[in-house]
C-alpha positions as a printed NumPy array, in Angstrom:
array([[  8.821,  27.638,  18.813],
       [ 11.255,  27.421,  15.907],
       [ 11.84 ,  31.188,  15.961],
       [ 12.543,  31.045,  19.691],
       [ 15.071,  28.227,  19.283],
       [ 16.827,  29.864,  16.32 ],
       [ 17.344,  33.152,  18.198],
       [ 18.641,  31.455,  21.343],
       [ 22.308,  31.611,  22.305],
       [ 22.699,  28.312,  24.119],
       [ 24.574,  28.794,  27.417],
       [ 25.896,  25.217,  27.757],
       [ 27.723,  22.752,  25.539],
       [ 25.629,  21.08 ,  22.853],
       [ 25.686,  17.257,  22.541],
       [ 27.899,  16.057,  19.713],
       [ 27.513,  12.93 ,  17.608],
       [ 29.611,  11.283,  14.916],
       [ 28.493,   9.668,  11.687],
       [ 29.846,   8.112,   8.494],
       [ 28.414,   8.078,   4.989],
       [ 29.128,   4.344,   4.581],
       [ 28.914,   3.473,   8.268],
       [ 27.041,   0.847,  10.233],
       [ 23.779,   1.003,  12.136],
       [ 25.199,  -0.703,  15.233],
       [ 28.535,  -1.786,  16.642],
       [ 30.613,   1.198,  15.518],
       [ 33.857,   1.814,  17.39 ],
       [ 33.5  ,   4.812,  19.727],
       [ 37.039,   5.991,  18.937],
       [ 36.77 ,   5.809,  15.154],
       [ 37.935,   8.971,  13.373],
       [ 38.689,   7.894,   9.792],
       [ 35.829,   8.919,   7.514],
       [ 33.801,  10.232,  10.458],
       [ 32.225,  13.67 ,  10.709],
       [ 30.951,  15.435,  13.831],
       [ 27.557,  17.125,  14.075],
       [ 25.51 ,  18.738,  16.838],
       [ 22.002,  17.576,  17.639],
       [ 20.639,  19.268,  20.718],
       [ 16.986,  19.956,  19.868],
       [ 14.135,  18.289,  18.003],
       [ 11.048,  20.258,  16.952],
       [  7.622,  18.842,  16.169],
       [  4.718,  21.271,  15.668],
       [  4.552,  23.296,  18.898],
       [  6.628,  20.79 ,  20.906],
       [ 10.356,  20.811,  21.488],
       [ 12.729,  18.171,  22.878],
       [ 16.122,  19.35 ,  24.176],
       [ 19.109,  17.148,  24.994],
       [ 21.729,  17.855,  27.653],
       [ 25.017,  16.171,  28.469],
       [ 24.7  ,  16.415,  32.245],
       [ 22.263,  17.387,  34.966],
       [ 24.213,  20.573,  35.714],
       [ 23.834,  21.658,  32.085],
       [ 20.126,  20.876,  32.289],
       [ 19.644,  23.131,  35.316],
       [ 21.455,  26.005,  33.625],
       [ 19.764,  25.51 ,  30.256],
       [ 16.259,  25.139,  31.724],
       [ 16.467,  28.454,  33.605],
       [ 17.751,  30.206,  30.496],
       [ 15.074,  28.571,  28.341],
       [ 12.305,  29.65 ,  30.736],
       [ 13.323,  33.326,  30.518],
       [ 13.919,  33.219,  26.756],
       [ 10.518,  31.703,  25.93 ],
       [  8.751,  34.423,  27.914],
       [ 10.048,  36.979,  25.382],
       [  7.995,  35.196,  22.68 ],
       [  4.863,  34.896,  24.811],
       [  5.478,  31.19 ,  25.47 ],
       [  5.051,  29.754,  28.948],
       [  6.868,  26.752,  30.33 ],
       [  4.653,  24.795,  32.715],
       [  6.499,  24.545,  36.012],
       [  5.482,  23.961,  39.605],
       [  5.103,  26.731,  42.17 ],
       [  7.639,  27.19 ,  44.967],
       [  8.619,  30.036,  47.256],
       [  9.652,  32.883,  44.958],
       [ 12.575,  33.795,  47.197],
       [ 14.127,  30.365,  46.756],
       [ 13.299,  29.5  ,  43.125],
       [ 11.789,  32.303,  41.017],
       [ 11.265,  29.979,  38.054],
       [  9.584,  27.236,  40.077],
       [ 10.487,  23.567,  39.728],
       [ 10.23 ,  20.778,  37.145],
       [  9.222,  17.252,  38.081],
       [ 11.388,  14.265,  37.177],
       [  9.505,  11.174,  36.065],
       [ 10.56 ,   7.676,  35.081],
       [  8.274,   7.566,  32.045],
       [  5.89 ,   9.82 ,  30.147],
       [  3.691,   9.662,  27.089],
       [  4.573,  11.612,  23.947],
       [  2.661,  11.292,  20.658],
       [  1.012,   8.117,  21.931],
       [  4.276,   6.33 ,  22.824],
       [  5.769,   5.772,  26.278],
       [  9.32 ,   7.089,  26.758],
       [ 11.132,   5.702,  29.817],
       [ 14.391,   6.612,  31.523],
       [ 15.966,   3.188,  30.898],
       [ 15.683,   3.677,  27.078],
       [ 13.84 ,   0.372,  26.612],
       [ 10.53 ,  -0.456,  24.943],
       [  9.062,  -2.47 ,  27.824],
       [  6.651,   0.217,  29.052],
       [  5.481,   1.069,  25.523],
       [  4.894,  -2.603,  24.631],
       [  2.918,  -3.135,  27.856],
       [  0.741,  -0.124,  27.055],
       [  0.182,  -1.252,  23.455],
       [ -0.874,  -4.754,  24.54 ],
       [ -3.301,  -3.372,  27.14 ],
       [ -4.847,  -0.94 ,  24.658],
       [ -5.144,  -3.579,  21.93 ],
       [ -6.627,  -6.048,  24.405],
       [ -9.261,  -3.489,  25.428],
       [-10.13 ,  -2.825,  21.77 ],
       [-10.363,  -6.562,  21.043],
       [-12.613,  -7.057,  24.063],
       [-14.924,  -4.272,  22.917],
       [-15.19 ,  -5.899,  19.464],
       [-15.289,  -9.502,  20.681],
       [-18.986,  -9.864,  19.889],
       [-18.284,  -8.979,  16.249],
       [-14.946, -10.737,  15.833],
       [-16.25 , -14.038,  17.241],
       [-19.498, -14.024,  15.26 ],
       [-19.659, -17.357,  13.442],
       [-21.962, -15.954,  10.737],
       [-19.558, -13.182,   9.718],
       [-17.108, -13.857,   6.901],
       [-13.57 , -14.454,   8.1  ],
       [-12.058, -11.991,   5.651],
       [-14.345,  -9.282,   6.98 ],
       [-13.353, -10.121,  10.546],
       [ -9.703, -10.111,   9.519],
       [-10.056,  -6.634,   8.021],
       [-11.735,  -5.323,  11.177],
       [ -9.035,  -6.89 ,  13.329],
       [ -6.205,  -5.386,  11.285],
       [ -7.804,  -1.925,  11.163],
       [ -8.986,  -1.575,  14.765],
       [ -6.855,  -3.94 ,  16.854],
       [ -3.585,  -4.652,  15.07 ],
       [ -3.076,  -0.963,  14.268],
       [ -3.311,  -0.176,  18.   ],
       [ -0.962,  -3.019,  18.906],
       [  1.758,  -1.97 ,  16.443],
       [  1.502,   1.806,  16.81 ],
       [  5.061,   3.136,  16.882],
       [  6.626,  -0.305,  16.36 ],
       [  9.092,   1.088,  13.795],
       [ 11.226,   2.581,  16.586],
       [ 10.943,  -0.239,  19.124],
       [ 14.042,  -1.998,  20.421],
       [ 12.577,  -5.441,  20.996],
       [ 14.154,  -8.289,  22.862],
       [ 12.989, -11.836,  22.237],
       [ 10.741, -11.859,  25.307],
       [  8.904,  -8.721,  24.151],
       [  8.569, -10.101,  20.638],
       [  7.14 , -13.346,  22.009],
       [  4.575, -11.416,  24.055],
       [  3.376,  -9.543,  20.969],
       [  3.285, -12.721,  18.904],
       [  1.392, -14.594,  21.646],
       [ -1.232, -11.856,  21.81 ],
       [ -1.671, -11.953,  18.028],
       [ -1.967, -15.752,  17.97 ],
       [ -4.427, -15.713,  20.872],
       [ -6.628, -13.226,  19.028],
       [ -6.564, -15.367,  15.869],
       [ -7.596, -18.463,  17.808],
       [-10.365, -16.566,  19.608],
       [-11.795, -15.255,  16.322],
       [-11.758, -18.835,  14.992],
       [-13.514, -20.048,  18.164],
       [-10.637, -22.422,  18.9  ],
       [-10.143, -23.329,  22.567],
       [ -7.415, -25.18 ,  24.449],
       [ -9.263, -28.444,  23.819],
       [ -8.561, -28.195,  20.083],
       [ -5.279, -29.334,  18.532],
       [ -5.35 , -26.998,  15.522],
       [ -2.082, -25.232,  14.756],
       [ -2.042, -21.436,  15.029],
       [ -1.014, -21.098,  11.375],
       [ -4.416, -22.373,  10.223],
       [ -6.435, -19.452,  11.693],
       [ -3.904, -16.993,  10.288],
       [ -4.383, -18.391,   6.791],
       [ -8.153, -18.278,   7.225],
       [ -8.014, -14.578,   8.055],
       [ -5.605, -13.865,   5.155],
       [ -2.68 , -13.176,   7.491],
       [  0.85 , -13.758,   6.303],
       [  2.579, -16.78 ,   7.807],
       [  5.613, -14.575,   8.347],
       [  3.674, -11.901,  10.224],
       [  6.04 ,  -9.937,  12.429],
       [  5.711,  -6.735,  14.454],
       [  9.487,  -6.498,  14.244],
       [  9.654,  -4.507,  11.018],
       [ 11.695,  -1.282,  11.246],
       [ 12.916,  -1.832,   7.668],
       [ 10.47 ,   0.706,   6.188],
       [ 11.734,   3.486,   8.453],
       [ 15.343,   2.487,   7.788],
       [ 14.796,   2.568,   4.009],
       [ 13.191,   6.006,   4.238],
       [ 16.064,   7.417,   6.314],
       [ 18.773,   5.775,   4.18 ],
       [ 17.375,   7.383,   1.007],
       [ 17.6  ,  10.914,   2.364],
       [ 20.419,  13.385,   1.821],
       [ 23.485,  12.943,   4.002],
       [ 22.939,  16.43 ,   5.444],
       [ 19.588,  15.468,   7.023],
       [ 19.454,  14.592,  10.724],
       [ 17.604,  11.233,  10.283],
       [ 20.251,  10.065,   7.825],
       [ 23.08 ,  11.122,  10.151],
       [ 21.541,   9.456,  13.184],
       [ 20.976,   6.216,  11.226],
       [ 24.749,   5.56 ,  11.207],
       [ 25.598,   7.815,  14.132],
       [ 27.278,   7.094,  17.448],
       [ 28.553,   8.913,  20.521],
       [ 32.296,   9.334,  20.998],
       [ 32.235,   8.149,  24.606],
       [ 33.473,   4.902,  26.191],
       [ 30.78 ,   2.274,  26.585],
       [ 29.94 ,   0.807,  29.993],
       [ 31.286,  -2.622,  30.846],
       [ 29.015,  -5.488,  29.881],
       [ 26.527,  -6.151,  27.134],
       [ 24.414,  -3.065,  26.345],
       [ 20.644,  -3.053,  26.219],
       [ 18.823,  -3.968,  23.035],
       [ 19.252,  -1.143,  20.536],
       [ 17.308,  -0.165,  17.44 ],
       [ 20.286,  -1.013,  15.239],
       [ 20.388,  -4.593,  16.502],
       [ 16.612,  -4.829,  16.048],
       [ 17.027,  -3.706,  12.438],
       [ 19.742,  -6.31 ,  11.894],
       [ 17.437,  -9.08 ,  13.165],
       [ 14.648,  -7.897,  10.846],
       [ 16.981,  -7.86 ,   7.824],
       [ 18.275, -11.344,   8.665],
       [ 14.751, -12.758,   8.988],
       [ 13.847, -11.29 ,   5.574],
       [ 16.931, -12.799,   3.904],
       [ 18.494,  -9.41 ,   3.183],
       [ 22.146,  -8.406,   3.696],
       [ 22.891,  -6.714,   7.007],
       [ 25.686,  -4.464,   5.726],
       [ 24.47 ,  -0.887,   5.422],
       [ 26.065,  -0.188,   2.047],
       [ 24.345,  -3.248,   0.516],
       [ 20.783,  -2.937,   1.85 ],
       [ 20.877,   0.821,   1.253],
       [ 21.228,   0.199,  -2.492],
       [ 18.531,  -2.476,  -2.396],
       [ 16.142,  -0.128,  -0.581],
       [ 16.211,   2.166,  -3.621],
       [ 13.804,  -0.312,  -5.27 ],
       [ 10.977,   0.689,  -2.954],
       [  8.233,  -1.585,  -4.297],
       [ 10.432,  -4.706,  -4.27 ],
       [ 11.732,  -3.714,  -0.838],
       [  8.236,  -3.395,   0.585],
       [  7.215,  -6.699,  -0.99 ],
       [ 10.144,  -8.7  ,   0.318],
       [  9.665,  -7.202,   3.809],
       [  5.998,  -8.245,   3.871],
       [  4.357,  -4.843,   3.217],
       [  1.795,  -3.897,   0.602],
       [  2.989,  -1.938,  -2.467],
       [  1.918,   1.654,  -2.797],
       [  1.812,   2.118,  -6.576],
       [ -1.565,   1.788,  -8.283],
       [ -0.297,  -0.613, -10.942],
       [  1.046,  -3.088,  -8.403],
       [ -2.115,  -2.828,  -6.288],
       [ -4.275,  -3.673,  -9.301],
       [ -2.192,  -6.636, -10.468],
       [ -1.562,  -8.163,  -7.039],
       [ -4.061,  -8.508,  -4.225],
       [ -1.649,  -9.442,  -1.409],
       [  2.074,  -9.342,  -0.543],
       [  2.248, -13.1  ,  -1.172],
       [  0.896, -12.629,  -4.719],
       [  3.354,  -9.794,  -5.331],
       [  6.209, -12.023,  -4.161],
       [  5.067, -14.841,  -6.459],
       [  4.898, -12.405,  -9.361],
       [  8.452, -11.247,  -8.705],
       [  9.653, -14.842,  -8.426],
       [  7.829, -16.361, -11.421],
       [  7.304, -13.345, -13.663],
       [  3.989, -11.728, -14.653],
       [  0.861, -13.946, -14.743],
       [ -0.082, -15.639, -18.003],
       [ -3.44 , -13.869, -18.101],
       [ -1.763, -10.471, -18.357],
       [ -2.238,  -8.782, -21.74 ],
       [  0.71 ,  -8.96 , -24.055],
       [  2.785,  -5.804, -24.489],
       [  2.431,  -4.532, -28.089],
       [  5.717,  -4.694, -29.98 ],
       [  6.327,  -1.723, -32.326],
       [  6.937,  -2.562, -35.958],
       [ 10.595,  -2.346, -36.981],
       [ 12.254,  -2.049, -40.32 ],
       [ 14.204,  -4.862, -41.971],
       [ 17.535,  -3.316, -41.02 ],
       [ 16.465,  -3.03 , -37.393],
       [ 15.257,  -6.636, -37.363],
       [ 18.596,  -7.894, -38.758],
       [ 20.619,  -5.868, -36.255],
       [ 21.614,  -7.804, -33.12 ],
       [ 19.593,  -6.996, -30.044],
       [ 21.376,  -4.76 , -27.529],
       [ 22.75 ,  -6.544, -24.478],
       [ 21.452,  -5.231, -21.17 ],
       [ 24.211,  -4.666, -18.615],
       [ 22.8  ,  -5.157, -15.132],
       [ 24.044,  -3.165, -12.191],
       [ 25.438,  -4.724,  -9.043],
       [ 22.141,  -4.246,  -7.224],
       [ 20.15 ,  -5.8  , -10.071],
       [ 22.53 ,  -8.777, -10.181],
       [ 21.964,  -9.253,  -6.44 ],
       [ 18.203,  -9.379,  -6.978],
       [ 18.608, -11.871,  -9.855],
       [ 20.77 , -14.188,  -7.746],
       [ 18.472, -13.773,  -4.722],
       [ 15.378, -14.816,  -6.676],
       [ 17.269, -17.731,  -8.218],
       [ 18.488, -19.033,  -4.871],
       [ 15.002, -18.649,  -3.35 ],
       [ 13.462, -20.638,  -6.225],
       [ 16.108, -23.362,  -5.818],
       [ 15.461, -23.635,  -2.059],
       [ 11.704, -23.707,  -2.6  ],
       [ 11.967, -26.465,  -5.208],
       [ 14.197, -28.598,  -2.995],
       [ 11.78 , -28.099,  -0.111],
       [  8.957, -29.448,  -2.29 ],
       [ 10.924, -32.672,  -2.851],
       [ 12.146, -32.01 ,  -6.389],
       [ 15.453, -33.316,  -7.691],
       [ 18.584, -31.214,  -7.968],
       [ 18.189, -30.929, -11.745],
       [ 14.597, -29.725, -11.458],
       [ 15.583, -27.269,  -8.744],
       [ 18.377, -25.941, -10.968],
       [ 15.864, -25.434, -13.779],
       [ 13.664, -23.471, -11.38 ],
       [ 16.683, -21.339, -10.439],
       [ 17.477, -20.606, -14.098],
       [ 13.848, -19.74 , -14.86 ],
       [ 13.626, -17.371, -11.894],
       [ 16.819, -15.599, -12.968],
       [ 15.554, -15.218, -16.546],
       [ 12.21 , -13.818, -15.354],
       [ 13.888, -11.334, -13.028],
       [ 16.345, -10.226, -15.743],
       [ 13.502,  -9.766, -18.247],
       [ 11.621,  -7.619, -15.706],
       [ 14.658,  -5.363, -15.355],
       [ 14.956,  -5.22 , -19.169],
       [ 11.286,  -4.153, -19.523],
       [ 11.845,  -1.547, -16.82 ],
       [ 14.823,  -0.103, -18.731],
       [ 12.789,   0.029, -21.955]])
């Protein structure tokens, strides 16, 4: 497929996009030219599949006929319907409002409603098939939580990184998750137990959210500026927008996720923070990938506490190499923190201050907690530099 697309002389105009190195993920002016660069993105290849973009229906008719004849030269066949050969030698192609691709539903209105409906139905069917196991009162709750996350929650959140969720869709996903937690705890409408209690029993995070495109955004932001995912992350179309508020976009969904996690929404700021991948995954509620972090922390909450309060006291002390008398008398070098590291230090300090005030401590005690959190974070950066 790639050889066929590379040897093709495209007969129609290719769609053009604009992007900026230090742009924004949503809300860019369509007429902006300063600092903007233009690039063409008319095809997307995945294994033996190919997605092609057209600017108009007339271009699609011309390009489809040309593509049908060009693929035949490589022994590839485009599946088309059969019509009278005298009227349409190449046959016809059906238009549909939605179709499934790689397990996700793509619709003509560019929303995530159809995909969310399909995910909820599939997850509900999986939960119903496992209901006898998940509601077993003799099975440990942690075991049931692991089964639920592996076999039900993974189906529910498949492809959620690219969803453009409105509040009503997010509430539907959250209601399904809460209903499953209450069912596994054998809690009915007659009980008055809060939904947070079953989530804690199954080792779920209190800030559980299917609205987490931050991992995909961090991966795309760290790529080279010549790559298509990086260009499309801050890309836009140089065309006037329709009158009225647009539909929910992925960029606005990303902004909501960053705001809920307490991270800056400006692209240039969170792009630098995303370079610290383990801290980024921890603060966004994901599990770290490195073996050292996985051994020292058993959950994202424990990893967050370790970042806030420093390493646990039971950790073995780091051996200090023996220095000479001259080295001991010499003043210790001062570590100069970068702008990103200073942001993390201040963020941990402010979080510790807010947490202490929420626990009912005085302003002086909260300020001591802020200072301690800053010192612990700065010492962690110093150990990392050493």
